[in-house]
Structures are given as structure tokens and as C-alpha cells.
Amino acid sequence: MKSTGKTTGLIFRAVAFSAGRPWLLLALCAALTLLAIGYAATHFAMTTNTGALISADVDWRKNETALNTAFAQLTDTTLVVIDGQTPELAEAGAAALAERLTADTAHFKNVRRPDGGDYLARQGVMFGSLEEVRATTQSLITAQPLLGPLASDPSLRGVAGALGTMLTGVERRSAKLSDIDRPIRALDDALGKVVQGRPAYFSWQTLFADGGGPQPPLRRLLLTQPKLDFGALKPGEKAVDAIGAAAADLKLDAAHGVRVQVTGEVPLADEEFSTLEENIGFVGLVMALAMLVTLWFATRSAKIVAAIVVTIIAGLVVTTAVGLAAVGTLNLISVAFIPLFVGLGVDFGIQISVRFNAERLEGAAIPQALERAAVALGAPLALAAGAIFLGFGAFLPTDYVGISELGIIAGLGMVIALVLSVTLLPALLVLLKPGKPTAEVGFAEAAPVDRWLHAHRRFVLWAFGLSMLGSIALLPLVQFDFNPLHLRDPQGAAYRSLTDLMRDPLRTPNTISVLTADPDSAQALADRVATLPEVAQAIAIDSFIPGDQPAKLALLGDASLLLDLTLNPFDTAAPPSDAAIVTALRATQAQLERVAAGEPSDAADHARALATTLGQIAAGPPTMRAAASDVLVPPLNVMLNQARALLQAEAVSRDTLPPEIAADWVASDGRARVQIFPKGDSNDNAMLARFTKAVRAVAPEATGLPVATQEAAKTVAWAFVQAGVLALILVSLLLFAVLRDAREVAFTLAPVVLSGFLTLASCVLIGQPINFANIIAFPLLFGVGVAFHIYFVMAWRSGETDLLQSSLARAVLFSALATGSAFGALWLSAHPGTASMGKILMISLAWTLVCALIFEPALLGPPRPAKKPLAKGKKPAAAPQKSRRPKRR
């Protein structure tokens, strides 16, 4: 017990010095706090990158780093998703936005079109099967009578004239009205909406694809690498704003049939921070009010509350500065030291203040009351701080950097909290001179509970034993969800866009990438994994080289011979006047009426309907004809340009691939990348686990989001096993070194273990999974639990009885409530991860309190004789001292 005596003496001297020289102590602490504020303000840094939570030295993180280094242009990206009501709107919108963002060198390093651009516009048709290429070329050849007039006069007049040309064929009986029924219906549907003043969209590509060609996509992508402003809290915010401004200027909005969404690493990280700060003021206010109310009921003195609050704020500032100096950058886990410090640090202040009030009630003056409190609590407080320090320090050797850095900051914070609690707090109490309490400090009303616990000790122990067994039985049902995406706000724009992409099997971000030695190795791996049932497709650089090129080029060559003059006429008509458009519409209206006259068929009915619509547009104001032109002509130009481009396809090899495509698949040192897509719902964790396992069986060095999700779960789980075992050993050794009694060490730790099992069982019952954020509840539970139980064990071993009636029980109860209010406020956070953290922390603290106030007294049983240090030369007494009821606290 020599170490206990030394610790108590040291704390006693610190309290006595502070109480004797309060102004000096206050000045020193103020200077230290100001220095800490200056350091924290100039060195504050925080990352929302969930990848930073795991050590870069584990194998799967090394693979990830190697890939990111080889293809740096694919990191820190922002993905722009352009959806159009028609393929032409999506393509035109993507092309216009890409051009605008490429010119914006102030905000973007590069802008690429992974599913578009000149190369794919020319060669895209070649990636279809031979039958698909044949169907595409045949649909263009079939549409030649319509394409010719449209290409020579791409206007509303030209559309009317093209339809008139087809109708002439029907009048000459070289075609049937039913042969042109599909374009007639499509035109009438779109133009009828124009007449009604409703939004209307028309797709020439879809019209021709209905003839047998592949359906064109309604979604296009832009992959941008923004210039990040690391001096801002949200580094990518300016780039995202630039995308929004460009889209608005180009009228890429719902009113014009286009939707632009932004997602990717950068906006997701910025959105994560926005969610964290969204209602942080409200959460902080609730936390502060709950803390103040709890402290008031604990101490019944505004001056004591003020002293504790000032001590906590000073400690928090100093801990922030020390933490930043120790770890450099805070992360999503380590930033939780703030409520953690408040929750744990306030415990020391409450313990000292409640004992101080108890001594004051006995008649001691302020300095003497502080000194007596120091003598009574010095050893328990130091032991509790040491146990918490070791509990968090146990995470240092693990690969879970997030909690490891939290452990560093929290451990140092406990030392700072203890030092300030025995220096600054006593000095403030001396200066503020709080009044003497007028009521019982302990809980005299708890006497029946004390008696019941003594009388029914076995029942309580059996009840908790059965609870332990039941909790252990539920352990296999605990859900672990370490998918970092599930910690994000589901209502965030970037997250919604991401989940939308995940439903698209060919655009999901849940892909696996493998870095191989060269392009040949990449293609061999792609061919091998593509046969796996869990894989939808695998892409390497050779995937951009079409297969069966000679046969496809022959089909395209034949089509080009037939369509070249059709699509590229020598002369194009000048833009028509409004009068010319009216004349053309009237002529086509009359032709439709003649062709449909007297014919009882659906095709004739459709022709008569279109005739009526054209007549209404011709008779309407010029603005109606302008609207009709806006619906038909811009997509016509997009379709014509794409038709011209695909007829220019040519033979392709690795050497002739455009540099911007080749660079994304072959690094400068010759290594090549393979990207593997999952088959099935990529939002399903179980499916992703099977996908990851299957691919890694073939390519162990694979990386990507599915690999990171699975491996991070294993890393975190193993980190907690390591840290749990190490913390248990270290704290047990510390307790044994101080208590010198294995039984008392067990009395201290058994309730902590029980509260942990009860917390996990509660998670099962309420369906709350354990994730990256809320898992920190368990080291906190360990720290708080050990502290509370140490207080009770050391009071019990000193001979105290009726523990629930003592000032100690009051201090423990309100300390738990204060800690609970600090963490419970996190439940109100808009950030799902932080909210789940608050929920689990509240549950764990509730069980910790139950175990401390119910299980611990029952476990301890009748008080034992006080153990006192023996003076030199003295022998132990022949019989134990008679236990006595302590003075009223």
C-alpha cells in the first residue's frame, strides 16, 4: 500500500498548495489555457476520410495505396451524374458541361468522360455484338428516307418535309401507312404536349432504336479531379459550387429535362463534415444544459458548478492542444475525445465536490474540507485515472488508428483532468467560497435499498449471473456493420446520388480493382475473374479494344457508302422563317389528311391526330412553333452527329487508344489495372462479402470499397480483441499492485465485464448494429466502469457500509448522469454514426450504473475491516476492527 500512500500524499500536497495560493494557481492555469488556445487555433486539422481510421501498414491498405499511387488521377475525385429525359438530352448536357468544366482551370485539374467523348462516339457501336452492329446499321439504312431531308434541313420545316417525303411514298403505294406509324405516333405525342403547354421531350435515337438497335442510355457521367482548398473545412466545396453554377448557366435542370447530381470521394467527405456540423450547436446546447442541471443537483451550489465548469473547459482546451500535438490530425473517431473528456473529466470534479460538501457539512472550513477530501479520494481518483489511461492506451498497438488516436488523446486527457481537478478546482473553490450545505449530502432515503441488498444478496447475484448467461447466449446475434457508407446521412445529396448509382450494376462504386504487372497480366486476370458467378464483368485496357473488328468494320463500311451523302449533304438549307414553317406544317397536315382519308385503321387514326396537332401549331402563335422546334431540333442535331461519328469507326489497338483512356488503365511504369464489377445488389453486405471472397481467392492483392469494408471489419474486431485483452491485463496488474488482493481486483472488474455483455445484449434486442463510430462506447464503458467500481471497492475495503446511503453513491450517480448527458446529447446529432454512438453510450452507461449501484454492493457483501498502512515495527492486530457505520455524508 506504499504506492497508495505516496499518491494520496502527492494529491494532498497539490490540493493544499492550490488552496493556499489560489491566485497564483489561477494565473498559471490561465496562462496555460491561453497558450493551448493559441496552439489549437493554429494547428487544428480534421479529416473525414474513413480510410484514415485504419493503419496504412496493414496489407490491404498497402494494396490500396499502391493502386492510388499508380493512378493518382483517379483519387480525390468528384463524379457528376447527368440524367436526361432522353438520350440526346443526357449526351448534350454531358458534352456541354464537360466543355465548361474543362475550361474552368481555377477549380478543376482535369475532366474526363468515362462513358462518352470523341473516342466512344466513334467506336462505341463496335463494342456491341456483331448482331447488334448489324441491327444498328440496318436501322439507319431503313431510316434513310427520313434522315436525308432531316440532314439537309435540320429544322421544324425539315421535320415536316421529311414526314411529307415518307407520306409521298405511301401515296405512291411504295410504302404502307402502317410502316411509318411509329414516327407519326411519337411526333404526335411530343407535339401534342407542346400544344397543351406541357413539358415535352422527343428522342430520335429512341425512335430509330425501336427499329431493332440497342437502346441508348439516359445517363452520362463526368469524372472530375477538383483543385481542393485544404485551408477550408470543406476542401471540395468551391468545385461542387462551380459544377452547380455551370449546370444552372447551361440550363441543365428539371425544367429542361435534365438532372445533374454530384457524388464521389470529395463531395461525400464534405457532406460528412456538413452533417457533423449541421446541428452541432443544438447538440452542444443540450449537452451543456443537461450537464449544468446534473451538476446543480449533485452539488446544490452554483459556485461549485461554476468551478467545475471552468475546470472542465480549461482541461478540454489543454487536452485539445496536447491531442493535436500528439496525433496531428483529428479523425471521425478521435474527435469524440471532446464529449469523452467532458463525461469522464467531470467525474473527478463531482467526486471531489460531493466529498467536499460532506466534509463542510461536518463543520470543516473550506481549506480543511478540501484537504480531507484529498485524503479520502486521492488514492481512488489516481487509481481510476490510471485505469482509464491504461484502458485507452491498450489500443495503441492495434491497427485501428481511429480509436488508437482517441486512446492517446483520452489517456492524456485523463491525466490533465486529474491534475486540474486537484489544482485549479480547489483554487476556484477557495476563491468562490461556496456556502456550507444545509442538507444531507448522501442518500438517507436509500436505506431500505441497502437493507434489501444485504438481505437478498444471493438473489441479486443469481439474477445478474443469469443475465450474464443470457447476454452471452445473445452474443452470436450481435450485428457488425462496418460499411462506412452506412454512417452517412441518407438524406445528403451526394449520398443519395451514390445510392442511386449503386442500383446501376455497371456504374456502382462497389467495385474491386487489382494492380497487375502489365496489360497482358491484366487481361488474363480479367478473363479469369469474369467466369466467377459473383462477377458481372471485368474491365482492363483491352476492354476498350473491340472484338471481331473486321466483320463489324465491314458492316459499318457498307452503311457508310449508303449513308454518307445522306448524312453529309453538299448543301444544307438556311434557317427557315416562321412563315416558311407554317407553310410546311400546313402542307404536311394536308398530306396526312389525304393519306388517312377513308382508311379504317389505327395507323390512319394516328395520322389524323397528328394532322390536327400540326394544324393547331400552324395556327398558333410563333412562340408555340418555337417551342415545337426546341423539342425536335436539338435532339435531331445530336442524333445526326452521333450517326456521322459511328460511321467513322476504324480499327483500334492498344497503341492507338487515346492517351486519356490508356492512362486510366496502364500506369506510367507499365503496371495495369483491372476493375471488377459485382453481380447482384451491391447494397447487400452479404453479397459483397461473397463477391470479395471470390475475387480475392483469385487475386489476393485486390483492393477497392468492398475489400476495404470487409477487411476494415476484421481489423476493427481484432483491434478490440487485442485491446480488450491487453486492457484487462494492464488494469488488473495496476489494481493488484495497489489493492494487493486478487479477490478485490475481481470485485472491481467483474461488474465491468457484466455491463459490457449486457450492453451487447441490448444492442441485439433493439436491432442496433455495432459500427465504426458507436464501438467506442466499449472502451468508454471500461473506463467509466472501472472508475466507479474502484470508488466502491476502496470505500468497502476501508470499512464503509450502507454504500448507497453514502456521499460516494451520490457522487457516482450524478457522475454517471453527467457523463450520460454529455454523451446522450450525441443521440440528437444529424450524423447517423454520431447518433448511434450516443445511443450505445447511453445504454452502456445505464448498465454501468446498474452494475455499480446494485450488483457491486451485493457482490461486495458485508464490509471488511479497514486496511491501514502499518507503521514500522508494528504487528497486525489480533482481530479485525469492528465495522462501524460511517458518519453521515
GROMACS .gro file of N, CA, C and O in nm, residues 259-296:
model
  152
  259ARG      N    1  -3.127   1.628  -6.513
  259ARG     CA    2  -3.094   1.631  -6.371
  259ARG      C    3  -2.943   1.610  -6.355
  259ARG      O    4  -2.888   1.516  -6.412
  260VAL      N    5  -2.879   1.698  -6.279
  260VAL     CA    6  -2.735   1.688  -6.254
  260VAL      C    7  -2.714   1.657  -6.107
  260VAL      O    8  -2.762   1.730  -6.020
  261GLN      N    9  -2.644   1.547  -6.079
  261GLN     CA   10  -2.612   1.509  -5.943
  261GLN      C   11  -2.460   1.502  -5.927
  261GLN      O   12  -2.388   1.479  -6.023
  262VAL      N   13  -2.416   1.523  -5.802
  262VAL     CA   14  -2.273   1.521  -5.773
  262VAL      C   15  -2.247   1.425  -5.659
  262VAL      O   16  -2.315   1.428  -5.556
  263THR      N   17  -2.149   1.338  -5.677
  263THR     CA   18  -2.110   1.245  -5.570
  263THR      C   19  -1.960   1.217  -5.586
  263THR      O   20  -1.891   1.286  -5.660
  264GLY      N   21  -1.910   1.115  -5.517
  264GLY     CA   22  -1.768   1.086  -5.523
  264GLY      C   23  -1.698   1.114  -5.392
  264GLY      O   24  -1.759   1.164  -5.296
  265GLU      N   25  -1.569   1.083  -5.387
  265GLU     CA   26  -1.494   1.094  -5.262
  265GLU      C   27  -1.502   1.234  -5.202
  265GLU      O   28  -1.526   1.251  -5.083
  266VAL      N   29  -1.478   1.335  -5.285
  266VAL     CA   30  -1.467   1.472  -5.233
  266VAL      C   31  -1.601   1.524  -5.180
  266VAL      O   32  -1.610   1.568  -5.065
  267PRO      N   33  -1.709   1.523  -5.260
  267PRO     CA   34  -1.836   1.575  -5.205
  267PRO      C   35  -1.889   1.491  -5.090
  267PRO      O   36  -1.952   1.544  -4.999
  268LEU      N   37  -1.862   1.359  -5.091
  268LEU     CA   38  -1.906   1.276  -4.978
  268LEU      C   39  -1.835   1.316  -4.850
  268LEU      O   40  -1.896   1.323  -4.743
  269ALA      N   41  -1.705   1.343  -4.860
  269ALA     CA   42  -1.629   1.386  -4.742
  269ALA      C   43  -1.678   1.522  -4.693
  269ALA      O   44  -1.695   1.544  -4.573
  270ASP      N   45  -1.703   1.614  -4.786
  270ASP     CA   46  -1.753   1.746  -4.747
  270ASP      C   47  -1.892   1.735  -4.685
  270ASP      O   48  -1.924   1.804  -4.587
  271GLU      N   49  -1.974   1.649  -4.743
  271GLU     CA   50  -2.109   1.630  -4.691
  271GLU      C   51  -2.105   1.568  -4.552
  271GLU      O   52  -2.187   1.602  -4.465
  272GLU      N   53  -2.006   1.479  -4.531
  272GLU     CA   54  -1.989   1.418  -4.399
  272GLU      C   55  -1.963   1.526  -4.295
  272GLU      O   56  -2.021   1.526  -4.186
  273PHE      N   57  -1.876   1.619  -4.328
  273PHE     CA   58  -1.845   1.726  -4.234
  273PHE      C   59  -1.966   1.818  -4.214
  273PHE      O   60  -1.995   1.863  -4.103
  274SER      N   61  -2.039   1.844  -4.323
  274SER     CA   62  -2.159   1.928  -4.311
  274SER      C   63  -2.260   1.865  -4.217
  274SER      O   64  -2.324   1.932  -4.138
  275THR      N   65  -2.275   1.732  -4.227
  275THR     CA   66  -2.369   1.662  -4.140
  275THR      C   67  -2.323   1.669  -3.996
  275THR      O   68  -2.404   1.688  -3.904
  276LEU      N   69  -2.192   1.655  -3.976
  276LEU     CA   70  -2.139   1.661  -3.840
  276LEU      C   71  -2.165   1.798  -3.777
  276LEU      O   72  -2.195   1.808  -3.658
  277GLU      N   73  -2.153   1.904  -3.858
  277GLU     CA   74  -2.168   2.038  -3.803
  277GLU      C   75  -2.311   2.091  -3.814
  277GLU      O   76  -2.340   2.200  -3.764
  278GLU      N   77  -2.400   2.011  -3.877
  278GLU     CA   78  -2.535   2.061  -3.909
  278GLU      C   79  -2.607   2.113  -3.785
  278GLU      O   80  -2.656   2.224  -3.782
  279ASN      N   81  -2.619   2.031  -3.681
  279ASN     CA   82  -2.689   2.076  -3.560
  279ASN      C   83  -2.598   2.065  -3.438
  279ASN      O   84  -2.644   2.038  -3.328
  280ILE      N   85  -2.468   2.087  -3.464
  280ILE     CA   86  -2.373   2.075  -3.355
  280ILE      C   87  -2.400   2.178  -3.247
  280ILE      O   88  -2.377   2.154  -3.127
  281GLY      N   89  -2.451   2.296  -3.287
  281GLY     CA   90  -2.483   2.398  -3.189
  281GLY      C   91  -2.595   2.353  -3.096
  281GLY      O   92  -2.587   2.370  -2.974
  282PHE      N   93  -2.698   2.292  -3.154
  282PHE     CA   94  -2.810   2.243  -3.073
  282PHE      C   95  -2.765   2.130  -2.982
  282PHE      O   96  -2.800   2.125  -2.864
  283VAL      N   97  -2.686   2.036  -3.039
  283VAL     CA   98  -2.636   1.924  -2.958
  283VAL      C   99  -2.551   1.976  -2.844
  283VAL      O  100  -2.563   1.932  -2.729
  284GLY      N  101  -2.463   2.073  -2.875
  284GLY     CA  102  -2.378   2.130  -2.770
  284GLY      C  103  -2.460   2.201  -2.663
  284GLY      O  104  -2.428   2.192  -2.543
  285LEU      N  105  -2.567   2.270  -2.705
  285LEU     CA  106  -2.651   2.341  -2.608
  285LEU      C  107  -2.722   2.242  -2.516
  285LEU      O  108  -2.726   2.261  -2.394
  286VAL      N  109  -2.778   2.135  -2.575
  286VAL     CA  110  -2.844   2.033  -2.494
  286VAL      C  111  -2.744   1.970  -2.397
  286VAL      O  112  -2.774   1.947  -2.279
  287MET      N  113  -2.625   1.939  -2.447
  287MET     CA  114  -2.521   1.879  -2.364
  287MET      C  115  -2.486   1.971  -2.247
  287MET      O  116  -2.477   1.927  -2.132
  288ALA      N  117  -2.468   2.100  -2.278
  288ALA     CA  118  -2.430   2.195  -2.173
  288ALA      C  119  -2.541   2.212  -2.069
  288ALA      O  120  -2.514   2.211  -1.948
  289LEU      N  121  -2.666   2.227  -2.115
  289LEU     CA  122  -2.777   2.246  -2.021
  289LEU      C  123  -2.795   2.122  -1.932
  289LEU      O  124  -2.814   2.134  -1.811
  290ALA      N  125  -2.790   2.004  -1.995
  290ALA     CA  126  -2.806   1.881  -1.917
  290ALA      C  127  -2.694   1.866  -1.816
  290ALA      O  128  -2.716   1.824  -1.702
  291MET      N  129  -2.572   1.903  -1.857
  291MET     CA  130  -2.458   1.895  -1.766
  291MET      C  131  -2.474   1.991  -1.649
  291MET      O  132  -2.451   1.954  -1.532
  292LEU      N  133  -2.518   2.113  -1.677
  292LEU     CA  134  -2.534   2.212  -1.570
  292LEU      C  135  -2.642   2.170  -1.471
  292LEU      O  136  -2.626   2.183  -1.349
  293VAL      N  137  -2.752   2.118  -1.524
  293VAL     CA  138  -2.860   2.072  -1.436
  293VAL      C  139  -2.812   1.957  -1.348
  293VAL      O  140  -2.839   1.954  -1.227
  294THR      N  141  -2.739   1.864  -1.408
  294THR     CA  142  -2.688   1.749  -1.332
  294THR      C  143  -2.591   1.795  -1.224
  294THR      O  144  -2.597   1.749  -1.109
  295LEU      N  145  -2.503   1.886  -1.260
  295LEU     CA  146  -2.406   1.936  -1.161
  295LEU      C  147  -2.476   2.011  -1.048
  295LEU      O  148  -2.435   2.002  -0.931
  296TRP      N  149  -2.582   2.081  -1.081
  296TRP     CA  150  -2.655   2.153  -0.977
  296TRP      C  151  -2.716   2.056  -0.876
  296TRP      O  152  -2.703   2.073  -0.755
   0.00000   0.00000   0.00000
